[in-house]
Amino acid sequence: MTLRMGVIGTGMIGRDHTRRIQQVLTGAEIVALSDVNLEGARAVKADLAPNAEIFETGQALIASDKVDAVLVTSWGDTHEDYVLAAIAAGKPVFCEKPLATTARGAKGIVDAEVAHGKRLVQVGFMRRFDQGYNLLKQTLENELGTPLMVHAAHRNPTVPDAYVTPMAIHDTLIHEIDTFRWLLGDDYVSARVIFPRKTKHAHAGLADPQIVTLVTTRGVVINTEIFVNCRYGYDIQCQIVGEEGAAYLPEPMAVTMRKNARRENAILTDWKGRFVAAFDTEMQAFIDEAANGTISGPSSWDGYMAAVTSDACVKAQENEGAAIDITYPDRPALYN
Ligand code: NAP
């Protein structure tokens, strides 16, 4: 069976997911496209999905009986309505992060999915599908003993002027927030933020770098440096320290060159190259599972937990140095 998919939001990542579904992955076809900017949708159709029908609204695309599964890649604040509509239509939906821009909105999606009685939603936390993080998780589970600490860094060479202090949490740390819950199989109880000396490369509306400390229910302390004007590259680092040893996230593969009395290898400069294989694997998993009527990837509950944690981290930014409690209700059985 070929899964007939519709894309809502044909901007950068919507176009990229369309390309991978049409040209790289198997088992699915893009049959529908929608965007507030219909010209953008038409351009994606012309370049990548000639058989796709253009829908004037995302809601009409979701309702169409030509569409088996929905991909939500529009702006973050529009995700909630589209995901709720897909659940109401009983259709599998892949939603790029964030699931919703508020914890309350994400909880509404959890409640709707629980009422539906079956998982339909996968959230685009692609790091869970990255080979390096999976090897690190295996090493943690088989070799390191009880985890005690995580030291991590998320560095970008530069960010646009519109990127302001809270976006370091909502747009950047959100990936670490989900990844470390998954790696450790644990939830968070508190968040704290401190601001080191500010780089001269950050504009007035951005505190950069930042250090976020998350503490888990079992007492693991996770320190993550967010530094989005680091200049030199896109660099994701993670070290887990356990009772029996420490393990590092593998570096992306790169040739080491010896030349002119130097030994060097290239560092990537953007997230697309760093996680391209993970994006492919996450989307293939969604296609395969949606076709079988079972979704098991990052869930609405994970999206909700990320939103709750993000809110606490932003509050911690506003109260530098203070530990902010992270609270949430019991996890519904649907997500066990
Ligand atoms: P983008 O290039 O701005 O694309 C978003 C598209 O959605 C634009 O074409 C925009 O229209 C359209 N749009 C806005 N409101 C809409 C609505 N109500 N209905 C339908 N379409 C609408 O942004 P992007 O970089 O692709 O990001 C999209 C989402 O993916 C964001 O939530 C982002 O956080 C997420 N993302 C995730 C990752 C990841 O690492 N997993 C990476 C990148 C992005 P206009 O043409 O008018 O702008």
XYZ file of C-alpha atoms and ligand atoms in Angstrom:
384
model
C 0.000 0.000 0.000
C 1.192 3.529 -0.747
C 0.392 5.955 2.057
C -1.186 9.087 0.555
C 0.197 12.060 2.463
C -0.728 15.732 2.584
C 1.667 18.518 3.652
C 0.449 21.664 5.434
C 3.136 24.358 5.301
C 5.460 24.204 2.308
C 8.269 26.388 3.676
C 11.766 25.174 4.352
C 11.149 21.935 6.235
C 7.842 21.167 4.468
C 9.688 21.280 1.167
C 12.527 19.166 2.576
C 10.166 16.486 3.929
C 8.335 16.475 0.569
C 11.675 15.891 -1.181
C 12.604 13.007 1.111
C 9.169 11.348 0.776
C 9.142 11.748 -3.012
C 12.794 10.957 -3.716
C 14.424 9.091 -0.824
C 11.914 7.073 1.201
C 9.543 4.276 0.241
C 5.864 3.544 0.857
C 4.359 7.010 0.567
C 3.456 9.690 -1.937
C 2.679 13.382 -1.462
C -0.833 13.762 -2.903
C -1.823 17.082 -1.321
C -0.167 20.390 -0.455
C -1.398 23.481 1.365
C 0.112 26.737 2.596
C -1.191 30.208 3.450
C 1.061 31.213 0.590
C -0.459 29.152 -2.250
C 2.355 30.201 -4.568
C 4.788 28.402 -2.261
C 2.649 25.247 -2.392
C 2.472 25.451 -6.202
C 6.243 25.803 -6.406
C 6.733 22.650 -4.313
C 4.217 20.814 -6.513
C 6.073 21.910 -9.659
C 9.484 20.952 -8.275
C 8.731 17.798 -6.313
C 5.151 16.493 -6.347
C 3.520 16.936 -9.780
C 0.513 14.757 -8.894
C -0.354 16.642 -5.708
C -3.611 18.560 -5.383
C -3.323 22.072 -3.935
C -5.758 22.782 -1.088
C -6.665 26.344 -0.139
C -6.762 25.488 3.555
C -5.077 22.940 5.774
C -8.473 21.982 7.197
C -9.751 21.070 3.706
C -6.624 18.975 3.104
C -7.145 17.081 6.374
C -10.820 16.438 5.523
C -10.091 15.158 2.007
C -10.646 11.434 1.501
C -7.658 11.457 -0.848
C -5.363 11.995 2.163
C -4.469 9.080 4.476
C -1.938 10.888 6.687
C -1.009 14.500 7.417
C 2.328 16.306 7.778
C 2.176 19.582 9.712
C 5.146 21.799 8.857
C 3.593 25.258 9.078
C 4.555 27.910 11.654
C 4.614 26.653 15.227
C 1.569 28.575 16.429
C -0.637 26.920 13.788
C 0.266 23.309 14.668
C -2.268 22.813 17.450
C -5.387 23.411 15.335
C -4.173 21.168 12.521
C -3.196 18.312 14.836
C -6.566 18.495 16.606
C -8.345 18.404 13.228
C -6.323 15.358 12.148
C -7.187 13.545 15.391
C -10.866 14.422 14.900
C -10.617 12.953 11.376
C -8.908 9.827 12.800
C -5.825 10.329 10.582
C -2.167 9.758 11.536
C -0.350 13.094 11.789
C 3.328 13.915 11.856
C 3.818 17.320 13.490
C 7.087 19.211 13.431
C 8.111 20.643 16.775
C 6.578 22.353 18.659
C 3.437 20.262 19.060
C 1.832 23.451 20.395
C 3.259 26.752 21.576
C 1.766 26.430 25.065
C 1.730 23.524 27.507
C -2.040 23.976 27.741
C -2.388 23.600 23.983
C -0.228 20.462 23.982
C -2.284 19.026 26.845
C -5.434 19.608 24.774
C -3.905 17.435 22.050
C -3.014 14.710 24.581
C -6.604 14.776 25.899
C -8.050 14.577 22.367
C -5.815 11.641 21.472
C -6.611 9.828 24.714
C -10.334 10.347 24.023
C -9.797 8.949 20.528
C -8.279 5.881 22.234
C -5.381 5.239 19.869
C -2.096 6.964 19.074
C -2.194 9.048 15.890
C 0.438 11.733 16.523
C 4.210 11.637 16.024
C 6.202 14.757 16.973
C 9.303 15.696 14.946
C 11.944 15.040 17.588
C 14.335 13.529 15.060
C 17.332 13.131 17.373
C 15.729 9.962 18.760
C 16.400 8.480 15.300
C 20.029 9.660 15.089
C 22.472 6.765 14.980
C 24.960 8.469 17.300
C 22.388 9.112 20.023
C 21.139 5.513 19.700
C 24.683 4.184 20.164
C 25.088 6.474 23.161
C 21.813 5.169 24.641
C 22.961 1.556 24.172
C 26.296 2.371 25.813
C 24.539 4.028 28.721
C 22.240 1.043 29.225
C 24.934 -1.648 28.817
C 28.136 -0.106 30.154
C 27.874 3.036 32.240
C 25.911 1.839 35.249
C 23.662 4.360 36.926
C 23.773 7.739 35.138
C 24.770 10.651 37.360
C 25.442 13.672 35.148
C 25.077 14.881 31.563
C 27.237 17.645 30.069
C 25.930 18.938 26.762
C 26.348 21.810 24.330
C 24.195 23.137 21.483
C 26.182 25.642 19.434
C 25.131 27.424 16.237
C 27.475 29.646 14.240
C 24.960 32.478 14.173
C 21.192 33.182 14.338
C 18.866 35.710 12.633
C 18.149 39.062 14.320
C 14.603 37.895 15.125
C 16.040 35.221 17.458
C 15.630 36.512 21.033
C 16.429 35.096 24.494
C 13.373 32.784 25.023
C 13.972 31.206 21.598
C 17.128 29.651 23.000
C 14.661 27.436 24.877
C 11.714 27.097 22.449
C 13.729 26.690 19.261
C 17.085 25.351 20.407
C 17.065 23.584 23.796
C 13.715 21.934 22.943
C 15.686 19.199 21.166
C 17.905 18.514 24.205
C 14.844 18.609 26.477
C 13.252 15.754 24.558
C 16.463 13.859 23.836
C 17.594 13.630 27.470
C 14.163 12.449 28.709
C 14.403 9.682 26.105
C 18.095 8.878 26.703
C 17.708 8.633 30.475
C 14.139 7.283 30.584
C 13.486 9.911 33.236
C 11.481 13.121 33.716
C 12.510 16.534 35.017
C 11.748 18.100 38.383
C 13.480 21.477 38.085
C 15.193 23.944 35.773
C 17.741 26.678 36.439
C 19.404 29.117 34.024
C 22.541 31.201 34.377
C 23.952 33.675 31.899
C 27.744 33.686 31.515
C 29.555 36.744 30.162
C 27.772 37.789 26.950
C 29.461 37.427 23.574
C 29.937 40.667 21.614
C 28.357 38.854 18.630
C 24.858 38.721 20.212
C 22.408 41.599 19.657
C 20.712 43.511 22.488
C 17.656 41.202 22.664
C 19.606 37.999 23.076
C 21.471 36.692 26.110
C 24.130 34.426 24.632
C 25.527 32.051 25.820
C 23.211 30.493 28.407
C 23.644 27.489 30.685
C 20.531 25.504 31.558
C 20.562 22.978 34.393
C 17.808 20.377 34.444
C 17.428 17.919 37.329
C 15.587 14.624 36.831
C 13.316 12.714 39.213
C 16.242 10.346 39.999
C 18.622 13.236 40.645
C 20.605 13.218 37.400
C 21.948 16.756 36.774
C 22.070 17.860 33.133
C 24.046 20.958 32.219
C 23.490 22.240 28.684
C 25.324 25.179 27.198
C 23.359 27.020 24.506
C 25.644 29.244 22.450
C 24.078 30.385 19.188
C 26.731 32.858 18.030
C 29.717 30.575 18.490
C 30.947 31.480 14.983
C 32.879 28.309 14.179
C 30.144 25.784 13.288
C 27.042 23.795 14.244
C 28.271 21.661 17.086
C 26.178 19.262 19.168
C 27.956 17.655 22.097
C 26.859 15.303 24.820
C 28.717 13.389 27.502
C 26.961 11.074 29.950
C 28.762 10.267 33.181
C 27.683 7.118 34.983
C 28.867 5.176 38.043
C 31.055 2.902 35.894
C 32.301 5.250 33.173
C 31.611 8.121 30.801
C 30.467 8.094 27.167
C 30.457 10.738 24.458
C 28.080 11.322 21.555
C 30.040 10.360 18.386
C 31.247 13.238 16.241
C 29.776 13.351 12.700
C 31.983 11.437 10.275
C 34.665 13.641 8.711
C 37.987 12.952 7.013
C 41.032 13.912 9.048
C 43.588 15.732 6.958
C 47.281 16.285 7.719
C 48.641 19.215 5.744
C 50.927 22.212 6.258
C 51.958 21.041 9.726
C 48.329 20.843 10.837
C 45.892 18.008 11.589
C 42.284 18.982 10.950
C 38.792 17.847 10.050
C 35.781 19.871 8.987
C 32.973 20.856 11.359
C 29.429 21.077 9.974
C 27.748 24.459 9.834
C 24.027 23.646 9.916
C 21.502 21.286 11.484
C 20.234 19.942 8.172
C 23.519 18.266 7.337
C 24.048 17.130 10.934
C 20.702 15.310 11.205
C 19.827 14.460 7.589
C 19.945 10.690 8.196
C 17.883 11.053 11.381
C 15.195 13.000 9.464
C 15.068 10.214 6.869
C 14.784 7.492 9.519
C 12.101 9.307 11.551
C 9.928 9.905 8.475
C 10.311 6.339 7.186
C 9.248 5.084 10.627
C 6.179 7.334 10.517
C 5.246 6.145 7.011
C 5.626 2.470 7.911
C 3.708 2.773 11.154
C 0.963 5.040 9.786
C 0.395 2.512 6.997
C -0.027 -0.215 9.641
C -2.187 1.890 11.923
C 0.358 1.965 14.766
C 2.378 5.020 15.761
C 5.194 4.552 18.295
C 7.604 7.492 17.743
C 7.812 10.639 19.908
C 4.267 11.152 21.161
C 1.868 13.935 22.042
C 2.811 13.226 25.651
C 6.475 13.834 24.763
C 5.450 17.053 23.004
C 3.480 18.079 26.081
C 6.374 17.277 28.450
C 8.701 19.304 26.227
C 6.266 22.233 26.399
C 5.965 22.020 30.214
C 9.751 21.893 30.552
C 10.253 24.757 28.083
C 7.861 26.953 30.030
C 9.812 26.246 33.231
C 13.110 27.018 31.489
C 11.794 30.371 30.211
C 10.639 31.175 33.756
C 14.130 30.219 34.921
C 15.600 32.668 32.377
C 13.418 35.380 33.902
C 14.649 34.447 37.396
C 18.346 33.886 36.813
C 19.838 31.370 39.204
C 16.529 30.275 40.771
C 15.401 26.638 40.603
C 11.961 26.484 38.973
C 9.840 23.414 39.731
C 8.547 21.357 36.821
C 5.161 19.752 37.469
C 2.838 17.718 35.288
C -0.052 15.275 35.691
C 0.299 11.458 35.620
C 1.069 9.999 32.218
C -2.050 8.492 30.593
C -1.833 4.717 29.978
C -1.976 5.323 26.205
C 1.646 6.501 26.378
C 3.126 3.723 28.531
P 9.064 28.314 7.184
O 10.149 28.154 6.168
O 8.644 29.678 7.605
O 7.798 27.496 6.626
C 6.546 27.524 7.248
C 5.495 27.607 6.142
O 4.194 27.531 6.743
C 5.550 28.923 5.357
O 5.458 28.631 3.983
C 4.337 29.674 5.871
O 3.753 30.560 4.934
C 3.371 28.524 6.136
N 2.279 28.842 7.017
C 2.213 29.750 8.008
N 1.009 29.730 8.608
C 0.284 28.754 7.983
C -1.020 28.246 8.139
N -1.871 28.719 9.068
N -1.426 27.239 7.316
C -0.608 26.746 6.376
N 0.657 27.205 6.186
C 1.096 28.190 6.966
O 9.453 27.545 8.525
P 10.274 26.172 8.683
O 11.666 26.495 9.021
O 9.969 25.274 7.564
O 9.632 25.602 10.040
C 8.316 25.067 10.084
C 8.151 24.305 11.390
O 9.088 23.246 11.425
C 8.402 25.145 12.646
O 7.484 24.796 13.629
C 9.810 24.756 13.054
O 10.029 24.860 14.448
C 9.875 23.326 12.605
N 11.249 22.902 12.300
C 11.741 21.808 12.925
C 13.056 21.432 12.708
C 13.643 20.254 13.429
O 14.821 20.277 13.725
N 12.885 19.220 13.693
C 13.852 22.148 11.830
C 13.288 23.238 11.165
C 11.976 23.603 11.406
P 4.500 31.856 4.334
O 4.906 31.387 2.965
O 3.487 32.937 4.328
O 5.677 32.166 5.194
